Amino acid sequence: MPEAYLSTPLGLLSLRGSDAGLAAVTFLDEPHGQAPTPVAEVPECLREAHCQLKAYFAGELREFKLRYHFEKGTDFQRQVWATLLGVGYGRTASYLDLARQLGNPGAVRAVGAANGQNPLGIVLPCHRIIGANGQLTGYAGGLHRKKWLLQHERPTGQGELFR
């Protein structure tokens, strides 16, 4: 599957996808300094995603308009991932909020697990999901990145975390 890289303030992002759509957006944590060498040419099927992510990090884009292609995921996981799109830029929701939206308030842990398997970090905004007590909780990219992303999206004049 074609791959492209994007240098961001939070490290290198890997984008994978095909003509069917964007399949994965993940942060690369290079063990022992072994970063992949980014290819200068972004494959055609990833150009729009690359441009939109670049604009997001520049503070010029608030909503992604991309086609997605999920290679994995159960029906439940895909429902959770689709629900993430309802948490707008500059807003947060709790895992309980998502479980309630899915009509199953008892599925908080399952929602959290599905959120952790989100293959399209940033684009499907799992970083906007926080604990019911307002605390930052797990993020596959690391809590330091989650905090940065929330600060990046924070409306002017708002507090540390917001709803």
PDB file of N, CA, C and O in Angstrom, residues 77-116:
ATOM      1  N   GLN A  77     -16.175  -1.284  16.357  1.00  0.00           N
ATOM      2  CA  GLN A  77     -15.075  -0.319  16.264  1.00  0.00           C
ATOM      3  C   GLN A  77     -15.368   0.743  15.214  1.00  0.00           C
ATOM      4  O   GLN A  77     -15.159   1.934  15.452  1.00  0.00           O
ATOM      5  N   ARG A  78     -15.878   0.322  14.090  1.00  0.00           N
ATOM      6  CA  ARG A  78     -16.191   1.286  13.030  1.00  0.00           C
ATOM      7  C   ARG A  78     -17.290   2.249  13.442  1.00  0.00           C
ATOM      8  O   ARG A  78     -17.287   3.411  13.054  1.00  0.00           O
ATOM      9  N   GLN A  79     -18.245   1.769  14.244  1.00  0.00           N
ATOM     10  CA  GLN A  79     -19.284   2.667  14.754  1.00  0.00           C
ATOM     11  C   GLN A  79     -18.670   3.712  15.680  1.00  0.00           C
ATOM     12  O   GLN A  79     -19.012   4.891  15.614  1.00  0.00           O
ATOM     13  N   VAL A  80     -17.758   3.277  16.541  1.00  0.00           N
ATOM     14  CA  VAL A  80     -17.085   4.216  17.448  1.00  0.00           C
ATOM     15  C   VAL A  80     -16.293   5.226  16.627  1.00  0.00           C
ATOM     16  O   VAL A  80     -16.367   6.439  16.872  1.00  0.00           O
ATOM     17  N   TRP A  81     -15.541   4.759  15.643  1.00  0.00           N
ATOM     18  CA  TRP A  81     -14.722   5.662  14.828  1.00  0.00           C
ATOM     19  C   TRP A  81     -15.596   6.674  14.098  1.00  0.00           C
ATOM     20  O   TRP A  81     -15.242   7.842  13.996  1.00  0.00           O
ATOM     21  N   ALA A  82     -16.744   6.238  13.597  1.00  0.00           N
ATOM     22  CA  ALA A  82     -17.656   7.159  12.914  1.00  0.00           C
ATOM     23  C   ALA A  82     -18.190   8.208  13.894  1.00  0.00           C
ATOM     24  O   ALA A  82     -18.365   9.376  13.536  1.00  0.00           O
ATOM     25  N   THR A  83     -18.424   7.807  15.139  1.00  0.00           N
ATOM     26  CA  THR A  83     -18.934   8.725  16.153  1.00  0.00           C
ATOM     27  C   THR A  83     -17.912   9.813  16.480  1.00  0.00           C
ATOM     28  O   THR A  83     -18.279  10.942  16.820  1.00  0.00           O
ATOM     29  N   LEU A  84     -16.624   9.492  16.339  1.00  0.00           N
ATOM     30  CA  LEU A  84     -15.575  10.483  16.607  1.00  0.00           C
ATOM     31  C   LEU A  84     -15.734  11.719  15.725  1.00  0.00           C
ATOM     32  O   LEU A  84     -15.392  12.828  16.132  1.00  0.00           O
ATOM     33  N   LEU A  85     -16.251  11.529  14.532  1.00  0.00           N
ATOM     34  CA  LEU A  85     -16.415  12.652  13.604  1.00  0.00           C
ATOM     35  C   LEU A  85     -17.391  13.703  14.133  1.00  0.00           C
ATOM     36  O   LEU A  85     -17.363  14.850  13.708  1.00  0.00           O
ATOM     37  N   GLY A  86     -18.245  13.300  15.065  1.00  0.00           N
ATOM     38  CA  GLY A  86     -19.208  14.234  15.648  1.00  0.00           C
ATOM     39  C   GLY A  86     -18.619  15.133  16.724  1.00  0.00           C
ATOM     40  O   GLY A  86     -19.288  16.049  17.208  1.00  0.00           O
ATOM     41  N   VAL A  87     -17.375  14.877  17.121  1.00  0.00           N
ATOM     42  CA  VAL A  87     -16.723  15.705  18.137  1.00  0.00           C
ATOM     43  C   VAL A  87     -15.908  16.756  17.384  1.00  0.00           C
ATOM     44  O   VAL A  87     -14.833  16.480  16.862  1.00  0.00           O
ATOM     45  N   GLY A  88     -16.466  17.933  17.287  1.00  0.00           N
ATOM     46  CA  GLY A  88     -15.890  18.983  16.454  1.00  0.00           C
ATOM     47  C   GLY A  88     -14.598  19.579  16.969  1.00  0.00           C
ATOM     48  O   GLY A  88     -14.237  19.439  18.145  1.00  0.00           O
ATOM     49  N   TYR A  89     -13.934  20.247  16.088  1.00  0.00           N
ATOM     50  CA  TYR A  89     -12.683  20.960  16.359  1.00  0.00           C
ATOM     51  C   TYR A  89     -12.883  21.891  17.553  1.00  0.00           C
ATOM     52  O   TYR A  89     -13.871  22.617  17.636  1.00  0.00           O
ATOM     53  N   GLY A  90     -11.938  21.857  18.489  1.00  0.00           N
ATOM     54  CA  GLY A  90     -12.023  22.736  19.649  1.00  0.00           C
ATOM     55  C   GLY A  90     -12.971  22.239  20.716  1.00  0.00           C
ATOM     56  O   GLY A  90     -13.287  22.964  21.653  1.00  0.00           O
ATOM     57  N   ARG A  91     -13.432  20.996  20.594  1.00  0.00           N
ATOM     58  CA  ARG A  91     -14.368  20.429  21.562  1.00  0.00           C
ATOM     59  C   ARG A  91     -13.814  19.111  22.061  1.00  0.00           C
ATOM     60  O   ARG A  91     -12.933  18.517  21.435  1.00  0.00           O
ATOM     61  N   THR A  92     -14.338  18.641  23.173  1.00  0.00           N
ATOM     62  CA  THR A  92     -13.982  17.318  23.676  1.00  0.00           C
ATOM     63  C   THR A  92     -15.258  16.594  24.078  1.00  0.00           C
ATOM     64  O   THR A  92     -16.321  17.207  24.233  1.00  0.00           O
ATOM     65  N   ALA A  93     -15.141  15.296  24.222  1.00  0.00           N
ATOM     66  CA  ALA A  93     -16.229  14.455  24.707  1.00  0.00           C
ATOM     67  C   ALA A  93     -15.588  13.357  25.546  1.00  0.00           C
ATOM     68  O   ALA A  93     -14.391  13.091  25.427  1.00  0.00           O
ATOM     69  N   SER A  94     -16.387  12.721  26.365  1.00  0.00           N
ATOM     70  CA  SER A  94     -15.867  11.622  27.179  1.00  0.00           C
ATOM     71  C   SER A  94     -16.207  10.288  26.517  1.00  0.00           C
ATOM     72  O   SER A  94     -17.057  10.209  25.625  1.00  0.00           O
ATOM     73  N   TYR A  95     -15.541   9.246  26.990  1.00  0.00           N
ATOM     74  CA  TYR A  95     -15.855   7.898  26.509  1.00  0.00           C
ATOM     75  C   TYR A  95     -17.312   7.570  26.828  1.00  0.00           C
ATOM     76  O   TYR A  95     -17.998   6.945  26.032  1.00  0.00           O
ATOM     77  N   LEU A  96     -17.793   8.044  27.973  1.00  0.00           N
ATOM     78  CA  LEU A  96     -19.194   7.835  28.336  1.00  0.00           C
ATOM     79  C   LEU A  96     -20.117   8.546  27.349  1.00  0.00           C
ATOM     80  O   LEU A  96     -21.144   7.993  26.948  1.00  0.00           O
ATOM     81  N   ASP A  97     -19.756   9.758  26.942  1.00  0.00           N
ATOM     82  CA  ASP A  97     -20.558  10.481  25.952  1.00  0.00           C
ATOM     83  C   ASP A  97     -20.698   9.653  24.669  1.00  0.00           C
ATOM     84  O   ASP A  97     -21.792   9.541  24.105  1.00  0.00           O
ATOM     85  N   LEU A  98     -19.585   9.075  24.216  1.00  0.00           N
ATOM     86  CA  LEU A  98     -19.628   8.263  22.989  1.00  0.00           C
ATOM     87  C   LEU A  98     -20.487   7.019  23.194  1.00  0.00           C
ATOM     88  O   LEU A  98     -21.279   6.657  22.314  1.00  0.00           O
ATOM     89  N   ALA A  99     -20.328   6.361  24.348  1.00  0.00           N
ATOM     90  CA  ALA A  99     -21.120   5.155  24.623  1.00  0.00           C
ATOM     91  C   ALA A  99     -22.612   5.488  24.619  1.00  0.00           C
ATOM     92  O   ALA A  99     -23.421   4.738  24.068  1.00  0.00           O
ATOM     93  N   ARG A 100     -22.964   6.623  25.198  1.00  0.00           N
ATOM     94  CA  ARG A 100     -24.372   7.047  25.198  1.00  0.00           C
ATOM     95  C   ARG A 100     -24.861   7.325  23.781  1.00  0.00           C
ATOM     96  O   ARG A 100     -25.978   6.970  23.428  1.00  0.00           O
ATOM     97  N   GLN A 101     -24.020   7.979  22.979  1.00  0.00           N
ATOM     98  CA  GLN A 101     -24.404   8.239  21.581  1.00  0.00           C
ATOM     99  C   GLN A 101     -24.656   6.946  20.822  1.00  0.00           C
ATOM    100  O   GLN A 101     -25.491   6.911  19.924  1.00  0.00           O
ATOM    101  N   LEU A 102     -23.918   5.917  21.176  1.00  0.00           N
ATOM    102  CA  LEU A 102     -24.089   4.613  20.524  1.00  0.00           C
ATOM    103  C   LEU A 102     -25.246   3.823  21.122  1.00  0.00           C
ATOM    104  O   LEU A 102     -25.509   2.707  20.705  1.00  0.00           O
ATOM    105  N   GLY A 103     -25.915   4.418  22.114  1.00  0.00           N
ATOM    106  CA  GLY A 103     -27.066   3.765  22.733  1.00  0.00           C
ATOM    107  C   GLY A 103     -26.692   2.685  23.717  1.00  0.00           C
ATOM    108  O   GLY A 103     -27.520   1.832  24.049  1.00  0.00           O
ATOM    109  N   ASN A 104     -25.451   2.703  24.232  1.00  0.00           N
ATOM    110  CA  ASN A 104     -25.015   1.671  25.159  1.00  0.00           C
ATOM    111  C   ASN A 104     -24.086   2.276  26.217  1.00  0.00           C
ATOM    112  O   ASN A 104     -22.868   2.109  26.156  1.00  0.00           O
ATOM    113  N   PRO A 105     -24.676   2.970  27.219  1.00  0.00           N
ATOM    114  CA  PRO A 105     -23.848   3.641  28.221  1.00  0.00           C
ATOM    115  C   PRO A 105     -22.963   2.701  29.029  1.00  0.00           C
ATOM    116  O   PRO A 105     -21.989   3.131  29.631  1.00  0.00           O
ATOM    117  N   GLY A 106     -23.257   1.417  29.023  1.00  0.00           N
ATOM    118  CA  GLY A 106     -22.432   0.441  29.738  1.00  0.00           C
ATOM    119  C   GLY A 106     -21.190   0.022  28.967  1.00  0.00           C
ATOM    120  O   GLY A 106     -20.369  -0.739  29.471  1.00  0.00           O
ATOM    121  N   ALA A 107     -21.028   0.515  27.750  1.00  0.00           N
ATOM    122  CA  ALA A 107     -19.915   0.089  26.894  1.00  0.00           C
ATOM    123  C   ALA A 107     -18.727   1.040  26.942  1.00  0.00           C
ATOM    124  O   ALA A 107     -17.950   1.108  26.004  1.00  0.00           O
ATOM    125  N   VAL A 108     -18.549   1.740  28.053  1.00  0.00           N
ATOM    126  CA  VAL A 108     -17.485   2.742  28.148  1.00  0.00           C
ATOM    127  C   VAL A 108     -16.116   2.126  27.891  1.00  0.00           C
ATOM    128  O   VAL A 108     -15.323   2.663  27.120  1.00  0.00           O
ATOM    129  N   ARG A 109     -15.829   0.985  28.506  1.00  0.00           N
ATOM    130  CA  ARG A 109     -14.515   0.354  28.306  1.00  0.00           C
ATOM    131  C   ARG A 109     -14.340  -0.115  26.862  1.00  0.00           C
ATOM    132  O   ARG A 109     -13.269   0.007  26.290  1.00  0.00           O
ATOM    133  N   ALA A 110     -15.390  -0.654  26.287  1.00  0.00           N
ATOM    134  CA  ALA A 110     -15.319  -1.110  24.892  1.00  0.00           C
ATOM    135  C   ALA A 110     -15.107   0.078  23.953  1.00  0.00           C
ATOM    136  O   ALA A 110     -14.363  -0.020  22.978  1.00  0.00           O
ATOM    137  N   VAL A 111     -15.737   1.202  24.255  1.00  0.00           N
ATOM    138  CA  VAL A 111     -15.536   2.420  23.462  1.00  0.00           C
ATOM    139  C   VAL A 111     -14.088   2.874  23.587  1.00  0.00           C
ATOM    140  O   VAL A 111     -13.447   3.234  22.596  1.00  0.00           O
ATOM    141  N   GLY A 112     -13.558   2.836  24.803  1.00  0.00           N
ATOM    142  CA  GLY A 112     -12.158   3.208  25.012  1.00  0.00           C
ATOM    143  C   GLY A 112     -11.208   2.309  24.239  1.00  0.00           C
ATOM    144  O   GLY A 112     -10.253   2.780  23.621  1.00  0.00           O
ATOM    145  N   ALA A 113     -11.475   1.013  24.252  1.00  0.00           N
ATOM    146  CA  ALA A 113     -10.628   0.059  23.526  1.00  0.00           C
ATOM    147  C   ALA A 113     -10.709   0.312  22.019  1.00  0.00           C
ATOM    148  O   ALA A 113      -9.689   0.291  21.319  1.00  0.00           O
ATOM    149  N   ALA A 114     -11.910   0.559  21.515  1.00  0.00           N
ATOM    150  CA  ALA A 114     -12.077   0.842  20.085  1.00  0.00           C
ATOM    151  C   ALA A 114     -11.379   2.137  19.712  1.00  0.00           C
ATOM    152  O   ALA A 114     -10.729   2.238  18.667  1.00  0.00           O
ATOM    153  N   ASN A 115     -11.501   3.128  20.581  1.00  0.00           N
ATOM    154  CA  ASN A 115     -10.837   4.412  20.346  1.00  0.00           C
ATOM    155  C   ASN A 115      -9.328   4.213  20.231  1.00  0.00           C
ATOM    156  O   ASN A 115      -8.675   4.818  19.389  1.00  0.00           O
ATOM    157  N   GLY A 116      -8.781   3.342  21.062  1.00  0.00           N
ATOM    158  CA  GLY A 116      -7.355   3.060  21.041  1.00  0.00           C
ATOM    159  C   GLY A 116      -6.884   2.335  19.791  1.00  0.00           C
ATOM    160  O   GLY A 116      -5.695   2.297  19.501  1.00  0.00           O
TER     161      GLY A 116
END
